[in-house]
PDB file of C-alpha atoms in Angstrom:
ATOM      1  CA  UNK N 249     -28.797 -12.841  -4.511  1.00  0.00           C
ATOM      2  CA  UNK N 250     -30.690  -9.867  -4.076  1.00  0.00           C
ATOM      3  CA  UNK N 251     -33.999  -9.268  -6.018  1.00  0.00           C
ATOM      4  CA  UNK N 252     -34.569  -5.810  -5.193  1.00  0.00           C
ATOM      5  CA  UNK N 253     -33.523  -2.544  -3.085  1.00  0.00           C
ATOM      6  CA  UNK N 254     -34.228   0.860  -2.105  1.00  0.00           C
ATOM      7  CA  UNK N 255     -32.418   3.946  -1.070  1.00  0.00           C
ATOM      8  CA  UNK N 256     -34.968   6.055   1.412  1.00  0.00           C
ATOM      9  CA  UNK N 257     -34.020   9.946   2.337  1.00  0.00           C
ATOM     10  CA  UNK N 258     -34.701  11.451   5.795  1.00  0.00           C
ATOM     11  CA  UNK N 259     -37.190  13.306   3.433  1.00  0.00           C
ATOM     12  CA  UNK N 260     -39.234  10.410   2.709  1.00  0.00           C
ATOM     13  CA  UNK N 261     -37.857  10.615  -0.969  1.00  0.00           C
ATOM     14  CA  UNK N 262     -37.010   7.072  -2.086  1.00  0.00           C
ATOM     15  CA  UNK N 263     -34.700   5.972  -4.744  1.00  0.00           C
ATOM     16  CA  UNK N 264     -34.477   2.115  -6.305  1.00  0.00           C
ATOM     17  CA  UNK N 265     -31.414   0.719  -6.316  1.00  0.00           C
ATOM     18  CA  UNK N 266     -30.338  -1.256  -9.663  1.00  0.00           C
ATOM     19  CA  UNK N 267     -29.098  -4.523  -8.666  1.00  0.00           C
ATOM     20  CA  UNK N 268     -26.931  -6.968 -10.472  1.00  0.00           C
ATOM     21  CA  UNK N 269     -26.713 -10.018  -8.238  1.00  0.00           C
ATOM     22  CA  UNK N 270     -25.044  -8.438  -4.654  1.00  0.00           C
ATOM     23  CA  UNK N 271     -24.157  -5.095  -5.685  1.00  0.00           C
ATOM     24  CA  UNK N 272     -26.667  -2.411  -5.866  1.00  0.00           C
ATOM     25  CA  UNK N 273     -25.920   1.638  -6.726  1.00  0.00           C
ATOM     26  CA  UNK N 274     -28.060   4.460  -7.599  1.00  0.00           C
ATOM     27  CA  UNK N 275     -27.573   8.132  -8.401  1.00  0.00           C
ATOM     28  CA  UNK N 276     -28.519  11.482  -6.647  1.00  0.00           C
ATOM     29  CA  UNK N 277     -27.455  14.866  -6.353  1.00  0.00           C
ATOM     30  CA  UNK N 278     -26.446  16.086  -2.797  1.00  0.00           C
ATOM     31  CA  UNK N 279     -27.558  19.700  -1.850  1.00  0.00           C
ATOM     32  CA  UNK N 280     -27.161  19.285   1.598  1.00  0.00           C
ATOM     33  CA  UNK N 281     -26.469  17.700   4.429  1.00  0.00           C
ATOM     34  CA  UNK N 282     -28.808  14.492   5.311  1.00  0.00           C
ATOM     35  CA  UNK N 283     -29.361  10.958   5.965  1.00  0.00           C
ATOM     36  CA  UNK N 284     -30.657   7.609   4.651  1.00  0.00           C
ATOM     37  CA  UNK N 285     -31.416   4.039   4.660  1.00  0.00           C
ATOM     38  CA  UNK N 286     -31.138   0.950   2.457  1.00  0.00           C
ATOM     39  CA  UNK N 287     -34.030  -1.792   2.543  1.00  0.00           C
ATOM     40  CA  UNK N 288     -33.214  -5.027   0.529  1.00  0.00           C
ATOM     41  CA  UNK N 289     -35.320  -7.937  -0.496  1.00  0.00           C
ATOM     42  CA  UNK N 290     -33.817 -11.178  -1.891  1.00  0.00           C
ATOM     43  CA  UNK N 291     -34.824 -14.091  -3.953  1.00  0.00           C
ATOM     44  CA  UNK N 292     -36.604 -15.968  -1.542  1.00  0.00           C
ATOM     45  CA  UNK N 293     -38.732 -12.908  -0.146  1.00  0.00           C
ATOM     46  CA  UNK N 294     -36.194 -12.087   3.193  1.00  0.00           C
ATOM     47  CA  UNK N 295     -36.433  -8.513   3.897  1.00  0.00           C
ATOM     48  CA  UNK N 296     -34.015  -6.090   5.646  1.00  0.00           C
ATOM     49  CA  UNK N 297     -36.294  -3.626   6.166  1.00  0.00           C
ATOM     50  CA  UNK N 298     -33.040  -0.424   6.575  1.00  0.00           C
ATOM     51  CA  UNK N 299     -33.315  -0.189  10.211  1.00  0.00           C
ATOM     52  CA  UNK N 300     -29.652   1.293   9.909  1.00  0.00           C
ATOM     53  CA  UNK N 301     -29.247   5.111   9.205  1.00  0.00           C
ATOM     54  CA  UNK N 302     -26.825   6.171   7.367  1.00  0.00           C
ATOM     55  CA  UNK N 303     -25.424  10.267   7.598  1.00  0.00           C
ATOM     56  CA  UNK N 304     -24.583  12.396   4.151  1.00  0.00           C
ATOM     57  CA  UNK N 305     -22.382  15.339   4.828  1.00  0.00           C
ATOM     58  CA  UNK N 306     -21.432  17.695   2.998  1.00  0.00           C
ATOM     59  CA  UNK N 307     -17.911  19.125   1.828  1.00  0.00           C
ATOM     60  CA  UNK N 308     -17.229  22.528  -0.160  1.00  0.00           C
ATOM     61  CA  UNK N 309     -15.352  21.977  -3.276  1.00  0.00           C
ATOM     62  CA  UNK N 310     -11.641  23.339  -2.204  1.00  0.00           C
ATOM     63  CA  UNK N 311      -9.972  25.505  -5.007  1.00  0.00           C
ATOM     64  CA  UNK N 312      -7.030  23.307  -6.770  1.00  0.00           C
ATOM     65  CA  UNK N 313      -3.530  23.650  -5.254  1.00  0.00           C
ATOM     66  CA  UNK N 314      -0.905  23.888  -8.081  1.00  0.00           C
ATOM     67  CA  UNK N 315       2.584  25.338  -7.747  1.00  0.00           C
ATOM     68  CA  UNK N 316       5.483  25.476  -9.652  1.00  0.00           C
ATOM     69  CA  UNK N 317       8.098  22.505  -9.207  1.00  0.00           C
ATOM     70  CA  UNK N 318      11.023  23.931 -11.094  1.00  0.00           C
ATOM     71  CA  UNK N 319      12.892  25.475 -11.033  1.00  0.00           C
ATOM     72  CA  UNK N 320      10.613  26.518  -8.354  1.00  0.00           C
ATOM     73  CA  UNK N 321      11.700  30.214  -7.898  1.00  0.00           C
ATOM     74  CA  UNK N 322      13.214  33.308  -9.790  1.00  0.00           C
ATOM     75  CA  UNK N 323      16.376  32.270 -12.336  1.00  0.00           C
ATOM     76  CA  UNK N 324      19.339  33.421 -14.038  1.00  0.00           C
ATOM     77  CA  UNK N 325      19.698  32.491 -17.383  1.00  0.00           C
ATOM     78  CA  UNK N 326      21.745  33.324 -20.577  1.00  0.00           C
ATOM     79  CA  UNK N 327      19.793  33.948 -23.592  1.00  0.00           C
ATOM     80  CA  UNK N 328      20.581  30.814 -25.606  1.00  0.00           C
ATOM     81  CA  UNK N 329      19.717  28.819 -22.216  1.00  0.00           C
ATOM     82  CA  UNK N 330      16.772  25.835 -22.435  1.00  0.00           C
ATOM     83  CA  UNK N 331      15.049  25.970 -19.615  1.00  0.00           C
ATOM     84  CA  UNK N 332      12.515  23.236 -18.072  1.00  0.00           C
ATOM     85  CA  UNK N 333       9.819  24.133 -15.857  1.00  0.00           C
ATOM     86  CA  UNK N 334       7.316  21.564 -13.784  1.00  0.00           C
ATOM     87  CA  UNK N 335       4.054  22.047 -12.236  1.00  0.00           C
ATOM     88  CA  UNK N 336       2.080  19.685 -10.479  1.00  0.00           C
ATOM     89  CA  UNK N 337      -1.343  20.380  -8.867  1.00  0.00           C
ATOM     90  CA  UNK N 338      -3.829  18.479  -6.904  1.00  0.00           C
ATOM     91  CA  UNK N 339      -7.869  18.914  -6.085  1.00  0.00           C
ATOM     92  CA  UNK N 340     -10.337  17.439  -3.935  1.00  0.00           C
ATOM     93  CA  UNK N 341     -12.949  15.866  -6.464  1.00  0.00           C
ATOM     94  CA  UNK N 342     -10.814  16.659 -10.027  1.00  0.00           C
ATOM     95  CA  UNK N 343      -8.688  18.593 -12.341  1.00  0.00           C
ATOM     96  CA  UNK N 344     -10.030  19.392 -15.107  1.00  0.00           C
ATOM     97  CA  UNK N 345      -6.553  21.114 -16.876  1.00  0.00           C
ATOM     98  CA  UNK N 346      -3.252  21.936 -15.940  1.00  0.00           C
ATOM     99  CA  UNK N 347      -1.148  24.505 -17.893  1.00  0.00           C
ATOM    100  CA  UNK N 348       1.858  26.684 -18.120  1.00  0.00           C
ATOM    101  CA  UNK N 349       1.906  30.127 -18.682  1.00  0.00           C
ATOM    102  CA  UNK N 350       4.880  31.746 -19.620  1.00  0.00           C
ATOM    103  CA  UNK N 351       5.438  35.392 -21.828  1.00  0.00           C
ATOM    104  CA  UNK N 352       8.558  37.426 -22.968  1.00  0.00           C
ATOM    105  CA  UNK N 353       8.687  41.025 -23.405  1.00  0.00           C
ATOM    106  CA  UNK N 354       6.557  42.172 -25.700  1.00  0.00           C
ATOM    107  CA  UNK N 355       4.816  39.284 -26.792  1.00  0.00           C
ATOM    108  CA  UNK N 356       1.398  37.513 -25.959  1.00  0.00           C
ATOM    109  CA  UNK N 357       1.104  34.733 -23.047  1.00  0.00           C
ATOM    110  CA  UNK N 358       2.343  30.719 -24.276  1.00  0.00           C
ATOM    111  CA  UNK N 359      -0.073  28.817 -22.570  1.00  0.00           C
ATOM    112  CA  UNK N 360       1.216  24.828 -22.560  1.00  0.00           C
ATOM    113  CA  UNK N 361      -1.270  22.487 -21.392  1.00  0.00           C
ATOM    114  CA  UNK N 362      -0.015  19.678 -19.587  1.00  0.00           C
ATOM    115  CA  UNK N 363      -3.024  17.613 -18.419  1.00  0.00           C
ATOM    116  CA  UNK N 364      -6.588  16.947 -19.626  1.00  0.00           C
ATOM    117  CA  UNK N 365      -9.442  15.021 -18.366  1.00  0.00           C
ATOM    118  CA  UNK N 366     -10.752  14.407 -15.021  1.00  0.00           C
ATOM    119  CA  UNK N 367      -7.633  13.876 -12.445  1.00  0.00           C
ATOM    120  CA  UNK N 368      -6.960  13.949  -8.469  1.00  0.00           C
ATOM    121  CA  UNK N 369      -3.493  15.101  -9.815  1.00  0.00           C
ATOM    122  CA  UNK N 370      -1.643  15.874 -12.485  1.00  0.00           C
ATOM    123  CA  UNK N 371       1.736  17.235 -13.285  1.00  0.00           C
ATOM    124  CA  UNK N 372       3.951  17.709 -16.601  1.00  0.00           C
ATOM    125  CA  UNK N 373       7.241  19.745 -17.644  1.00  0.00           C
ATOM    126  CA  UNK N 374       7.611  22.111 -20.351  1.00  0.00           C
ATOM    127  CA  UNK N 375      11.269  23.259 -22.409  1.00  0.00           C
ATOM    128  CA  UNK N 376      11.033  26.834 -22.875  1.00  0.00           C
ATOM    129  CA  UNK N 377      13.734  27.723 -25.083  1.00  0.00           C
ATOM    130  CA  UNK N 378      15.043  31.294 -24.987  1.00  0.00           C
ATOM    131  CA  UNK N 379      16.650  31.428 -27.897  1.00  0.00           C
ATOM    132  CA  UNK N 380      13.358  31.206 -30.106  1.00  0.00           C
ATOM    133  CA  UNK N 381      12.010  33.949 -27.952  1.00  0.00           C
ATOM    134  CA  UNK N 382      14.743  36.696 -29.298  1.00  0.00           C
ATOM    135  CA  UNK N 383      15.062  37.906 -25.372  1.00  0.00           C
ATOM    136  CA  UNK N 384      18.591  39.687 -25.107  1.00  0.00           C
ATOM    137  CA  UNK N 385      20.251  40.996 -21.395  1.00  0.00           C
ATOM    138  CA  UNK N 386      18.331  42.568 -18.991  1.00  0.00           C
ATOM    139  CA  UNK N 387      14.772  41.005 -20.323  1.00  0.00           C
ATOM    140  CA  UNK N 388      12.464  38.746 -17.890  1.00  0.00           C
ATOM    141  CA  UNK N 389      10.314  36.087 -18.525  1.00  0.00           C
ATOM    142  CA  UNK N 390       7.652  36.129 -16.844  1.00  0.00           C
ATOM    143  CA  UNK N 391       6.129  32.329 -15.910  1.00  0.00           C
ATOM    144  CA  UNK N 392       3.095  30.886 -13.559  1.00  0.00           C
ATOM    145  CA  UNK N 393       1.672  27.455 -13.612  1.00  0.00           C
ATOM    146  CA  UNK N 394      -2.698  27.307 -13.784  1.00  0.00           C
ATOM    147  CA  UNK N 395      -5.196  24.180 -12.950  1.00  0.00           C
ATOM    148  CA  UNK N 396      -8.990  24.725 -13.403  1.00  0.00           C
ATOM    149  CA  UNK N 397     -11.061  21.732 -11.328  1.00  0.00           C
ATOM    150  CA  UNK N 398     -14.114  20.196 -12.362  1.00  0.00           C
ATOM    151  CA  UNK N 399     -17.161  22.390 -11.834  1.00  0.00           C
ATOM    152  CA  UNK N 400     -19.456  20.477  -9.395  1.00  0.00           C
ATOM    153  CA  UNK N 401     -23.206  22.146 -11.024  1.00  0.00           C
ATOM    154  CA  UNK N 402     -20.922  25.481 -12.037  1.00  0.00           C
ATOM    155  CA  UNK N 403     -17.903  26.680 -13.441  1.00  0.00           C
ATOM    156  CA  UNK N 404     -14.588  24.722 -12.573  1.00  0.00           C
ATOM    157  CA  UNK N 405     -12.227  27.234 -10.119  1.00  0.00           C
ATOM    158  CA  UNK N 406      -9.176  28.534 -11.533  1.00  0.00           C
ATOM    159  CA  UNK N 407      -5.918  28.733  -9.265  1.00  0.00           C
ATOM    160  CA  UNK N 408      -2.799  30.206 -10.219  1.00  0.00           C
ATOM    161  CA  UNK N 409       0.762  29.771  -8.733  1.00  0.00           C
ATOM    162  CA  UNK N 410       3.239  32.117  -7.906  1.00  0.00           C
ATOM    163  CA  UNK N 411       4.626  34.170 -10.719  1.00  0.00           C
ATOM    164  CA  UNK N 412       8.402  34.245 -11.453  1.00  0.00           C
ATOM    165  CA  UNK N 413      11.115  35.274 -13.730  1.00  0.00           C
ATOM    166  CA  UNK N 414      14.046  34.024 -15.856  1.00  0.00           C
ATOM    167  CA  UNK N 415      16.159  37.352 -15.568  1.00  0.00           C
ATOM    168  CA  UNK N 416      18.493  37.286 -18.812  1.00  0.00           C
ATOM    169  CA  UNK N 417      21.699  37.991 -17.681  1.00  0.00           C
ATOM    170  CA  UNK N 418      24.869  38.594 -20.541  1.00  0.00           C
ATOM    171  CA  UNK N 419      27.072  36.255 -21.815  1.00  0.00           C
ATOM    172  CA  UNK N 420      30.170  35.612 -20.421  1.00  0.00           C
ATOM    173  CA  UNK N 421      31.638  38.388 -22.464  1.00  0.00           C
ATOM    174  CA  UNK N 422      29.556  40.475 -21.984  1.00  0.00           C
ATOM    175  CA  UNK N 423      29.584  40.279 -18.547  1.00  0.00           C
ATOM    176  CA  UNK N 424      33.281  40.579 -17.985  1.00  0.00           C
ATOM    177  CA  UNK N 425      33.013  44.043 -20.443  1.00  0.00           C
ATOM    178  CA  UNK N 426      29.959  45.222 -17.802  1.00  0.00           C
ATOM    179  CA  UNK N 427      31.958  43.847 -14.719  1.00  0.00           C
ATOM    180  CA  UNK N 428      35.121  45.668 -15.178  1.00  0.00           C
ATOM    181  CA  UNK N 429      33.179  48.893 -16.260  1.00  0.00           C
ATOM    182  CA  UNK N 430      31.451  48.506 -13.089  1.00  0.00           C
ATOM    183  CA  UNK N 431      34.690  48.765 -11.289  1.00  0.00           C
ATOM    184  CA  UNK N 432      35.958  51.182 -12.837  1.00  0.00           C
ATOM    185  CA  UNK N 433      33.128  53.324 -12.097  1.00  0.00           C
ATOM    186  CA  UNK N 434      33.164  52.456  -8.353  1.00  0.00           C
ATOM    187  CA  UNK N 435      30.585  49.650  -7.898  1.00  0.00           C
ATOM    188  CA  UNK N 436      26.840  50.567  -8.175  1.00  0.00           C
ATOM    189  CA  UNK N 437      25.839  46.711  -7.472  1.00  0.00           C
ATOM    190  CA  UNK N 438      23.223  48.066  -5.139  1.00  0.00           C
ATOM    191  CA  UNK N 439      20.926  50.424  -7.458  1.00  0.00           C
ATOM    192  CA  UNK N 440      21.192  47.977 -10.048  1.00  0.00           C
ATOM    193  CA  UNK N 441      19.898  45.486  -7.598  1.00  0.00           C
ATOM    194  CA  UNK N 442      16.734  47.665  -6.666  1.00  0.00           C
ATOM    195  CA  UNK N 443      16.259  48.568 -10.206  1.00  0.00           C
ATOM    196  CA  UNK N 444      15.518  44.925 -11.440  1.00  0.00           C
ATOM    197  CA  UNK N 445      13.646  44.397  -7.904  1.00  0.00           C
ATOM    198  CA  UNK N 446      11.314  47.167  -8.800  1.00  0.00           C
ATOM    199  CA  UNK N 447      10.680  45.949 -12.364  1.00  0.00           C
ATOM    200  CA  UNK N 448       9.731  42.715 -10.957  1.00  0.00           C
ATOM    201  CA  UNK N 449       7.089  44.539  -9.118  1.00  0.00           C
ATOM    202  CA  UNK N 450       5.855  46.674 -12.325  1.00  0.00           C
ATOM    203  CA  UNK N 451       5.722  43.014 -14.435  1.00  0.00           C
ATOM    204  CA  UNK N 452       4.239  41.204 -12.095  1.00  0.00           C
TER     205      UNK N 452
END
């Protein structure tokens, strides 16, 4: 067993290791890049005196990556439609909180967390159901997944995904009324097109 250990910087700073029979640790904050070595002493007095150097370098805390599962892209929906939506995210040393954002017209932003506590990953679903919204034809919800990481000595990073929309199209009715009176106007398919292409651009 070992009696006793220490950690020794290329700075000459030297750090004792806490040892419970064979396995030693100790703590230390890393600023920079560097280098050490690990000296041991055991019950009967044998010494490894760390001729062995070991390298430290260090890695910038990535932002998170998160995106948007499902449906994964813009949708067509009828106003009484439930709709699920799935985000996942990932980060290099932790999440700290993974959320869904989602808003109809007029109101404030829904935020639905999904995942607390320090994670590599995380993902979750969320029903949004458009009936309890009171969205009618020609509305968009808007909807974006979040993750924050852990801060490492500051503030965790927040990442948003892509935005995109649940366009609320018309009942069956009420598109057969608007289909026919399309016809019989002569078409018009193509403004109407770049008019909800532009108000995608104003929401977002």
């Amino acid at each position: 067993p070992i009696a006793s250990g220490a950690l020794t910087l290329a700075d000459g700073t030297s750090l004792a290791l806490q040892a419970r029979e064979n396995v030693l640790d100790a703590s230390m904050a890393i600023r920079a890049d560097g280098a050490y070595r690990v000296a041991l002493t055991d019950v009967d007095g044998l010494e490894n005196p760390g001729e062995t150097e070991y390298f430290i370098r260090m890695l910038n805390d990535r932002p998170p990556d998160v995106r948007v599962v499902r449906p994964g892209g813009d949708k067509q929906v009828s106003p009484l439609e439930e709709v699920v939506i799935e985000a996942r995210a990932e980060d290099d040393f932790g999440l700290s909180a993974l959320e869904i954002v989602f808003q109809a017209p007029g109101k404030k932003d829904t935020v639905v967390p999904l995942a607390t506590g320090r994670q590599l990953s995380a993902s979750g679903s969320h029903m949004v159901q458009l009936e309890d919204l009171g969205v009618a034809p020609g509305d968009f919800v808007t909807y974006y997944a979040r993750a924050r990481d852990v801060g490492q000595g500051r503030r965790g990073t927040e990442v948003r995904s892509d935005i995109f929309f649940l366009e609320i199209k018309p009942t069956a009715q009420e598109f057969t009324a608007a289909q026919s009176s399309a016809m019989a106007g002569g078409g018009g398919g193509g403004e109407m097109d770049d008019l909800v292409a532009a108000k995608k651009d104003v929401v977002s």
